[in-house]
Amino acid sequence: MAILEVKNLSKHFGDLEVLRDISFSVEEGQVVSVIGPSGSGKSTLLRCVNQLERANGGEIDVCGMNMMRTENGKAVYAPKKTLRQIRLKIGLVFQNFNLFPHMSVMENIIEAPVHVLKMSKQDARDTAAELLEKMGLTGKEKAYPCELSGGQQQRVSIARALALHPDILFFDEPTSALDPELTGEILKVIKELAKEKMTMVIVTHEMEFAREVSDHVIFMDGGVIVEEGEPEALFGDTQNERTRQFLKRYRSTGEEE
Amino acid sequence: MSFDDILNVTKILLEYLPGTLKLFFFTLLFSIPLGVIVTWLKKCRFKPISWLTNLYILIMRGTPLMLQIVAVYYAIPMLVTSAKKSGSEGWFYDLLGKVDTRSSNYMFTALVVAFALNYAAYFAEIFRGGIESIPKGQYEAAEMLGLTKMQTFFRIILPQVVKRVIPATSNEVIVLVKDTSLATVIAYAEIMLKAKQMMNTYSSIAPLFVAGLFYFVLNAIVTFAFVLIEKHYNYYR
């Protein structure tokens, strides 16, 4: 069953068309990477799927629930209750972490389980401790975000998202705000999640990583999906001229744009 | 002036210290919650309310506090007199007529009303700045975690706002200590009033100097208190 199904999605800011006729789906256990140059609409796509931005047309279904569809040319969103239900099934890891600075690592992670899922504090703490162990952050429970490195902060924010047991986890350029030597630790964590068959959609500039970890890669440019397919096909020998150009630029500079 | 005179002046001014402190504390007590309400009204999505609030802030910050004190203090007696002249009647004028404008209670109430209305406008702008300085990402993170709007405000935003508004608030509180001296204009019994009277009695500016020391010490205490509060919030950045 497709966990995420996007059909003919469109989004514009005023006159500026940011997304045009975007369709793709994500199956359970799949890891999908979204790559493309800056301004290609990758992040906007993620934000539309995560309800942080309202789409203007198309259809989005999450976990078998309809989030939005188009009726008579107008985008219609599901009732608030459904939107909330959907929200609790998805997690998002932000580029700049967005941890709550006034809360310790432990408080950040148990905030939603306790106040949204109404778990007991003890249960929430136990789950959080397990997650922190998985993230290699045992012993940092009482630390505040400002006392951690960028890589550690990002791992806390992954743990915070996982604490709600999402069915699908989204990453919005999870390593873009990090020093190059810190990106490795985040990519390692994501790879481990992939091994556990966590369903994930990752917007990234890390081409090697995308090639290695994904089951499916989507290349976007100018608000449309230019090409998609298995990583080996897309990175290995794409027939698409635009994709080839983009990948060439990455290879020649080695790193990011 | 002899040393004994100065000691005497200090003793007398000490008797007027409670008047200053009373005005100071009551103004804080009312203006801070009122400031929160004004912030909230200004951010109201129903535009006319937001505009009216803007007008209120504009007037309060745009005219002298001394003028506002005089206006509030004389407004009720003048309304009563003019009502009597023109023969207006009704519950409103009955109510006005019952106010004993010559009691010291009336004077203090008028002062607190003027001060609280004025300081609430300043506090409201400080609080608004604090709320608007919180990055959008904090709201988005809270939204993604499923927190309600209320939870987001009270658990995520407000605690961070409090930390951010402390420096600007301390400024305002320090100014308030000194502004209590404006109450002299309606002859309210506080330090400045007495110092001015004694300046005439002794034909010396020494009483003013002593009064200045009083304000200085009060503000040293206020400053120290805010240093402690800032320290308390220093556990995060």
JSON list of C-alpha atoms in Angstrom, two decimals, chain B residues 19-168:
[
{"chain": "B", "resi": 19, "resn": "GLY", "atom": "CA", "xyz": [4.40, 56.98, 48.65]},
{"chain": "B", "resi": 20, "resn": "THR", "atom": "CA", "xyz": [6.93, 56.56, 45.85]},
{"chain": "B", "resi": 21, "resn": "LEU", "atom": "CA", "xyz": [7.12, 52.78, 46.29]},
{"chain": "B", "resi": 22, "resn": "LYS", "atom": "CA", "xyz": [3.35, 52.38, 46.44]},
{"chain": "B", "resi": 23, "resn": "LEU", "atom": "CA", "xyz": [2.95, 54.15, 43.11]},
{"chain": "B", "resi": 24, "resn": "PHE", "atom": "CA", "xyz": [5.81, 52.15, 41.61]},
{"chain": "B", "resi": 25, "resn": "PHE", "atom": "CA", "xyz": [4.48, 48.73, 42.63]},
{"chain": "B", "resi": 26, "resn": "PHE", "atom": "CA", "xyz": [0.84, 49.40, 41.82]},
{"chain": "B", "resi": 27, "resn": "THR", "atom": "CA", "xyz": [1.81, 50.67, 38.36]},
{"chain": "B", "resi": 28, "resn": "LEU", "atom": "CA", "xyz": [3.78, 47.47, 37.68]},
{"chain": "B", "resi": 29, "resn": "LEU", "atom": "CA", "xyz": [0.99, 45.33, 39.09]},
{"chain": "B", "resi": 30, "resn": "PHE", "atom": "CA", "xyz": [-1.55, 46.75, 36.63]},
{"chain": "B", "resi": 31, "resn": "SER", "atom": "CA", "xyz": [0.51, 47.79, 33.61]},
{"chain": "B", "resi": 32, "resn": "ILE", "atom": "CA", "xyz": [2.18, 44.44, 32.91]},
{"chain": "B", "resi": 33, "resn": "PRO", "atom": "CA", "xyz": [-1.03, 42.37, 32.67]},
{"chain": "B", "resi": 34, "resn": "LEU", "atom": "CA", "xyz": [-2.67, 45.28, 30.84]},
{"chain": "B", "resi": 35, "resn": "GLY", "atom": "CA", "xyz": [0.30, 45.32, 28.46]},
{"chain": "B", "resi": 36, "resn": "VAL", "atom": "CA", "xyz": [-0.27, 41.63, 27.71]},
{"chain": "B", "resi": 37, "resn": "ILE", "atom": "CA", "xyz": [-3.92, 42.36, 26.92]},
{"chain": "B", "resi": 38, "resn": "VAL", "atom": "CA", "xyz": [-2.97, 45.31, 24.69]},
{"chain": "B", "resi": 39, "resn": "THR", "atom": "CA", "xyz": [-0.46, 43.14, 22.79]},
{"chain": "B", "resi": 40, "resn": "TRP", "atom": "CA", "xyz": [-3.20, 40.59, 22.29]},
{"chain": "B", "resi": 41, "resn": "LEU", "atom": "CA", "xyz": [-5.69, 43.24, 21.11]},
{"chain": "B", "resi": 42, "resn": "LYS", "atom": "CA", "xyz": [-3.15, 44.71, 18.71]},
{"chain": "B", "resi": 43, "resn": "LYS", "atom": "CA", "xyz": [-2.58, 41.29, 17.18]},
{"chain": "B", "resi": 44, "resn": "CYS", "atom": "CA", "xyz": [-6.33, 40.73, 16.90]},
{"chain": "B", "resi": 45, "resn": "ARG", "atom": "CA", "xyz": [-7.37, 39.69, 13.41]},
{"chain": "B", "resi": 46, "resn": "PHE", "atom": "CA", "xyz": [-10.51, 41.84, 13.58]},
{"chain": "B", "resi": 47, "resn": "LYS", "atom": "CA", "xyz": [-8.93, 44.99, 12.11]},
{"chain": "B", "resi": 48, "resn": "PRO", "atom": "CA", "xyz": [-10.98, 47.74, 13.84]},
{"chain": "B", "resi": 49, "resn": "ILE", "atom": "CA", "xyz": [-9.82, 46.45, 17.23]},
{"chain": "B", "resi": 50, "resn": "SER", "atom": "CA", "xyz": [-6.23, 46.39, 16.07]},
{"chain": "B", "resi": 51, "resn": "TRP", "atom": "CA", "xyz": [-6.55, 49.95, 14.73]},
{"chain": "B", "resi": 52, "resn": "LEU", "atom": "CA", "xyz": [-8.11, 51.25, 17.95]},
{"chain": "B", "resi": 53, "resn": "THR", "atom": "CA", "xyz": [-5.29, 49.63, 19.90]},
{"chain": "B", "resi": 54, "resn": "ASN", "atom": "CA", "xyz": [-2.76, 51.32, 17.64]},
{"chain": "B", "resi": 55, "resn": "LEU", "atom": "CA", "xyz": [-4.44, 54.66, 18.27]},
{"chain": "B", "resi": 56, "resn": "TYR", "atom": "CA", "xyz": [-4.32, 54.05, 22.01]},
{"chain": "B", "resi": 57, "resn": "ILE", "atom": "CA", "xyz": [-0.60, 53.21, 21.86]},
{"chain": "B", "resi": 58, "resn": "LEU", "atom": "CA", "xyz": [0.04, 56.24, 19.66]},
{"chain": "B", "resi": 59, "resn": "ILE", "atom": "CA", "xyz": [-1.65, 58.59, 22.13]},
{"chain": "B", "resi": 60, "resn": "MET", "atom": "CA", "xyz": [-0.07, 57.06, 25.22]},
{"chain": "B", "resi": 61, "resn": "ARG", "atom": "CA", "xyz": [3.43, 57.14, 23.78]},
{"chain": "B", "resi": 62, "resn": "GLY", "atom": "CA", "xyz": [2.94, 60.34, 21.84]},
{"chain": "B", "resi": 63, "resn": "THR", "atom": "CA", "xyz": [1.90, 62.64, 24.69]},
{"chain": "B", "resi": 64, "resn": "PRO", "atom": "CA", "xyz": [3.69, 63.43, 27.95]},
{"chain": "B", "resi": 65, "resn": "LEU", "atom": "CA", "xyz": [2.90, 61.27, 30.96]},
{"chain": "B", "resi": 66, "resn": "MET", "atom": "CA", "xyz": [2.70, 64.44, 33.03]},
{"chain": "B", "resi": 67, "resn": "LEU", "atom": "CA", "xyz": [-0.09, 65.70, 30.78]},
{"chain": "B", "resi": 68, "resn": "GLN", "atom": "CA", "xyz": [-1.87, 62.37, 31.09]},
{"chain": "B", "resi": 69, "resn": "ILE", "atom": "CA", "xyz": [-1.66, 62.49, 34.87]},
{"chain": "B", "resi": 70, "resn": "VAL", "atom": "CA", "xyz": [-3.19, 65.96, 34.97]},
{"chain": "B", "resi": 71, "resn": "ALA", "atom": "CA", "xyz": [-5.86, 64.98, 32.46]},
{"chain": "B", "resi": 72, "resn": "VAL", "atom": "CA", "xyz": [-6.95, 61.87, 34.38]},
{"chain": "B", "resi": 73, "resn": "TYR", "atom": "CA", "xyz": [-6.83, 63.66, 37.72]},
{"chain": "B", "resi": 74, "resn": "TYR", "atom": "CA", "xyz": [-8.98, 66.60, 36.67]},
{"chain": "B", "resi": 75, "resn": "ALA", "atom": "CA", "xyz": [-11.23, 64.78, 34.20]},
{"chain": "B", "resi": 76, "resn": "ILE", "atom": "CA", "xyz": [-13.80, 63.51, 36.69]},
{"chain": "B", "resi": 77, "resn": "PRO", "atom": "CA", "xyz": [-14.26, 66.69, 38.75]},
{"chain": "B", "resi": 78, "resn": "MET", "atom": "CA", "xyz": [-14.57, 68.69, 35.51]},
{"chain": "B", "resi": 79, "resn": "LEU", "atom": "CA", "xyz": [-17.12, 66.33, 34.05]},
{"chain": "B", "resi": 80, "resn": "VAL", "atom": "CA", "xyz": [-19.14, 66.59, 37.26]},
{"chain": "B", "resi": 81, "resn": "THR", "atom": "CA", "xyz": [-19.03, 70.38, 37.25]},
{"chain": "B", "resi": 82, "resn": "SER", "atom": "CA", "xyz": [-19.96, 70.71, 33.61]},
{"chain": "B", "resi": 83, "resn": "ALA", "atom": "CA", "xyz": [-22.73, 68.14, 34.05]},
{"chain": "B", "resi": 84, "resn": "LYS", "atom": "CA", "xyz": [-24.18, 70.16, 36.89]},
{"chain": "B", "resi": 85, "resn": "LYS", "atom": "CA", "xyz": [-24.02, 73.33, 34.81]},
{"chain": "B", "resi": 86, "resn": "SER", "atom": "CA", "xyz": [-25.71, 71.83, 31.79]},
{"chain": "B", "resi": 87, "resn": "GLY", "atom": "CA", "xyz": [-28.12, 69.82, 33.92]},
{"chain": "B", "resi": 88, "resn": "SER", "atom": "CA", "xyz": [-27.23, 66.47, 32.37]},
{"chain": "B", "resi": 89, "resn": "GLU", "atom": "CA", "xyz": [-28.58, 63.47, 34.18]},
{"chain": "B", "resi": 90, "resn": "GLY", "atom": "CA", "xyz": [-28.29, 59.71, 34.11]},
{"chain": "B", "resi": 91, "resn": "TRP", "atom": "CA", "xyz": [-26.54, 56.83, 35.87]},
{"chain": "B", "resi": 92, "resn": "PHE", "atom": "CA", "xyz": [-23.15, 57.87, 34.51]},
{"chain": "B", "resi": 93, "resn": "TYR", "atom": "CA", "xyz": [-23.33, 61.32, 36.05]},
{"chain": "B", "resi": 94, "resn": "ASP", "atom": "CA", "xyz": [-24.77, 59.90, 39.28]},
{"chain": "B", "resi": 95, "resn": "LEU", "atom": "CA", "xyz": [-21.74, 57.65, 39.46]},
{"chain": "B", "resi": 96, "resn": "LEU", "atom": "CA", "xyz": [-19.37, 60.52, 38.74]},
{"chain": "B", "resi": 97, "resn": "GLY", "atom": "CA", "xyz": [-21.02, 62.63, 41.43]},
{"chain": "B", "resi": 98, "resn": "LYS", "atom": "CA", "xyz": [-20.38, 59.94, 44.03]},
{"chain": "B", "resi": 99, "resn": "VAL", "atom": "CA", "xyz": [-16.61, 60.08, 43.51]},
{"chain": "B", "resi": 100, "resn": "ASP", "atom": "CA", "xyz": [-14.95, 62.00, 46.32]},
{"chain": "B", "resi": 101, "resn": "THR", "atom": "CA", "xyz": [-12.37, 63.88, 44.32]},
{"chain": "B", "resi": 102, "resn": "ARG", "atom": "CA", "xyz": [-10.81, 65.39, 47.42]},
{"chain": "B", "resi": 103, "resn": "SER", "atom": "CA", "xyz": [-9.80, 62.13, 49.14]},
{"chain": "B", "resi": 104, "resn": "SER", "atom": "CA", "xyz": [-6.19, 60.94, 48.92]},
{"chain": "B", "resi": 105, "resn": "ASN", "atom": "CA", "xyz": [-7.56, 57.63, 47.66]},
{"chain": "B", "resi": 106, "resn": "TYR", "atom": "CA", "xyz": [-8.92, 59.40, 44.62]},
{"chain": "B", "resi": 107, "resn": "MET", "atom": "CA", "xyz": [-5.58, 61.00, 43.92]},
{"chain": "B", "resi": 108, "resn": "PHE", "atom": "CA", "xyz": [-3.74, 57.70, 44.17]},
{"chain": "B", "resi": 109, "resn": "THR", "atom": "CA", "xyz": [-6.29, 55.92, 41.98]},
{"chain": "B", "resi": 110, "resn": "ALA", "atom": "CA", "xyz": [-6.03, 58.63, 39.33]},
{"chain": "B", "resi": 111, "resn": "LEU", "atom": "CA", "xyz": [-2.25, 58.32, 39.38]},
{"chain": "B", "resi": 112, "resn": "VAL", "atom": "CA", "xyz": [-2.27, 54.55, 39.05]},
{"chain": "B", "resi": 113, "resn": "VAL", "atom": "CA", "xyz": [-4.81, 54.77, 36.21]},
{"chain": "B", "resi": 114, "resn": "ALA", "atom": "CA", "xyz": [-2.64, 57.27, 34.31]},
{"chain": "B", "resi": 115, "resn": "PHE", "atom": "CA", "xyz": [0.62, 55.43, 34.97]},
{"chain": "B", "resi": 116, "resn": "ALA", "atom": "CA", "xyz": [-0.81, 51.98, 34.20]},
{"chain": "B", "resi": 117, "resn": "LEU", "atom": "CA", "xyz": [-2.43, 53.12, 30.94]},
{"chain": "B", "resi": 118, "resn": "ASN", "atom": "CA", "xyz": [0.80, 54.80, 29.88]},
{"chain": "B", "resi": 119, "resn": "TYR", "atom": "CA", "xyz": [3.19, 52.00, 30.81]},
{"chain": "B", "resi": 120, "resn": "ALA", "atom": "CA", "xyz": [0.90, 49.32, 29.38]},
{"chain": "B", "resi": 121, "resn": "ALA", "atom": "CA", "xyz": [1.39, 50.90, 25.95]},
{"chain": "B", "resi": 122, "resn": "TYR", "atom": "CA", "xyz": [5.17, 50.64, 26.27]},
{"chain": "B", "resi": 123, "resn": "PHE", "atom": "CA", "xyz": [5.06, 47.11, 27.68]},
{"chain": "B", "resi": 124, "resn": "ALA", "atom": "CA", "xyz": [2.69, 46.04, 24.91]},
{"chain": "B", "resi": 125, "resn": "GLU", "atom": "CA", "xyz": [5.20, 47.10, 22.27]},
{"chain": "B", "resi": 126, "resn": "ILE", "atom": "CA", "xyz": [8.02, 45.32, 24.10]},
{"chain": "B", "resi": 127, "resn": "PHE", "atom": "CA", "xyz": [5.97, 42.12, 24.35]},
{"chain": "B", "resi": 128, "resn": "ARG", "atom": "CA", "xyz": [4.93, 42.33, 20.70]},
{"chain": "B", "resi": 129, "resn": "GLY", "atom": "CA", "xyz": [8.58, 42.68, 19.68]},
{"chain": "B", "resi": 130, "resn": "GLY", "atom": "CA", "xyz": [9.40, 39.67, 21.80]},
{"chain": "B", "resi": 131, "resn": "ILE", "atom": "CA", "xyz": [6.68, 37.52, 20.27]},
{"chain": "B", "resi": 132, "resn": "GLU", "atom": "CA", "xyz": [7.62, 38.53, 16.75]},
{"chain": "B", "resi": 133, "resn": "SER", "atom": "CA", "xyz": [11.29, 37.78, 17.33]},
{"chain": "B", "resi": 134, "resn": "ILE", "atom": "CA", "xyz": [10.61, 34.06, 17.82]},
{"chain": "B", "resi": 135, "resn": "PRO", "atom": "CA", "xyz": [11.64, 32.25, 14.61]},
{"chain": "B", "resi": 136, "resn": "LYS", "atom": "CA", "xyz": [8.90, 30.78, 12.42]},
{"chain": "B", "resi": 137, "resn": "GLY", "atom": "CA", "xyz": [10.60, 27.41, 12.70]},
{"chain": "B", "resi": 138, "resn": "GLN", "atom": "CA", "xyz": [9.53, 27.14, 16.34]},
{"chain": "B", "resi": 139, "resn": "TYR", "atom": "CA", "xyz": [5.87, 27.35, 15.34]},
{"chain": "B", "resi": 140, "resn": "GLU", "atom": "CA", "xyz": [6.42, 24.89, 12.50]},
{"chain": "B", "resi": 141, "resn": "ALA", "atom": "CA", "xyz": [8.23, 22.39, 14.72]},
{"chain": "B", "resi": 142, "resn": "ALA", "atom": "CA", "xyz": [5.40, 22.60, 17.27]},
{"chain": "B", "resi": 143, "resn": "GLU", "atom": "CA", "xyz": [2.82, 22.20, 14.51]},
{"chain": "B", "resi": 144, "resn": "MET", "atom": "CA", "xyz": [4.58, 19.11, 13.12]},
{"chain": "B", "resi": 145, "resn": "LEU", "atom": "CA", "xyz": [4.59, 17.57, 16.59]},
{"chain": "B", "resi": 146, "resn": "GLY", "atom": "CA", "xyz": [0.83, 18.02, 16.82]},
{"chain": "B", "resi": 147, "resn": "LEU", "atom": "CA", "xyz": [0.79, 20.63, 19.59]},
{"chain": "B", "resi": 148, "resn": "THR", "atom": "CA", "xyz": [-2.36, 22.74, 19.64]},
{"chain": "B", "resi": 149, "resn": "LYS", "atom": "CA", "xyz": [-2.21, 26.53, 19.16]},
{"chain": "B", "resi": 150, "resn": "MET", "atom": "CA", "xyz": [-2.66, 27.06, 22.91]},
{"chain": "B", "resi": 151, "resn": "GLN", "atom": "CA", "xyz": [0.05, 24.53, 23.78]},
{"chain": "B", "resi": 152, "resn": "THR", "atom": "CA", "xyz": [2.37, 26.08, 21.23]},
{"chain": "B", "resi": 153, "resn": "PHE", "atom": "CA", "xyz": [1.91, 29.54, 22.69]},
{"chain": "B", "resi": 154, "resn": "PHE", "atom": "CA", "xyz": [2.09, 28.67, 26.37]},
{"chain": "B", "resi": 155, "resn": "ARG", "atom": "CA", "xyz": [4.68, 25.88, 26.26]},
{"chain": "B", "resi": 156, "resn": "ILE", "atom": "CA", "xyz": [6.95, 26.87, 23.37]},
{"chain": "B", "resi": 157, "resn": "ILE", "atom": "CA", "xyz": [6.62, 30.57, 22.53]},
{"chain": "B", "resi": 158, "resn": "LEU", "atom": "CA", "xyz": [5.86, 32.35, 25.82]},
{"chain": "B", "resi": 159, "resn": "PRO", "atom": "CA", "xyz": [8.82, 30.94, 27.81]},
{"chain": "B", "resi": 160, "resn": "GLN", "atom": "CA", "xyz": [11.17, 32.14, 25.07]},
{"chain": "B", "resi": 161, "resn": "VAL", "atom": "CA", "xyz": [9.46, 35.53, 24.86]},
{"chain": "B", "resi": 162, "resn": "VAL", "atom": "CA", "xyz": [9.89, 36.08, 28.60]},
{"chain": "B", "resi": 163, "resn": "LYS", "atom": "CA", "xyz": [13.65, 35.65, 28.28]},
{"chain": "B", "resi": 164, "resn": "ARG", "atom": "CA", "xyz": [13.84, 37.96, 25.30]},
{"chain": "B", "resi": 165, "resn": "VAL", "atom": "CA", "xyz": [11.84, 40.84, 26.80]},
{"chain": "B", "resi": 166, "resn": "ILE", "atom": "CA", "xyz": [13.75, 41.01, 30.08]},
{"chain": "B", "resi": 167, "resn": "PRO", "atom": "CA", "xyz": [16.39, 43.56, 28.98]},
{"chain": "B", "resi": 168, "resn": "ALA", "atom": "CA", "xyz": [13.84, 45.95, 27.44]}
]
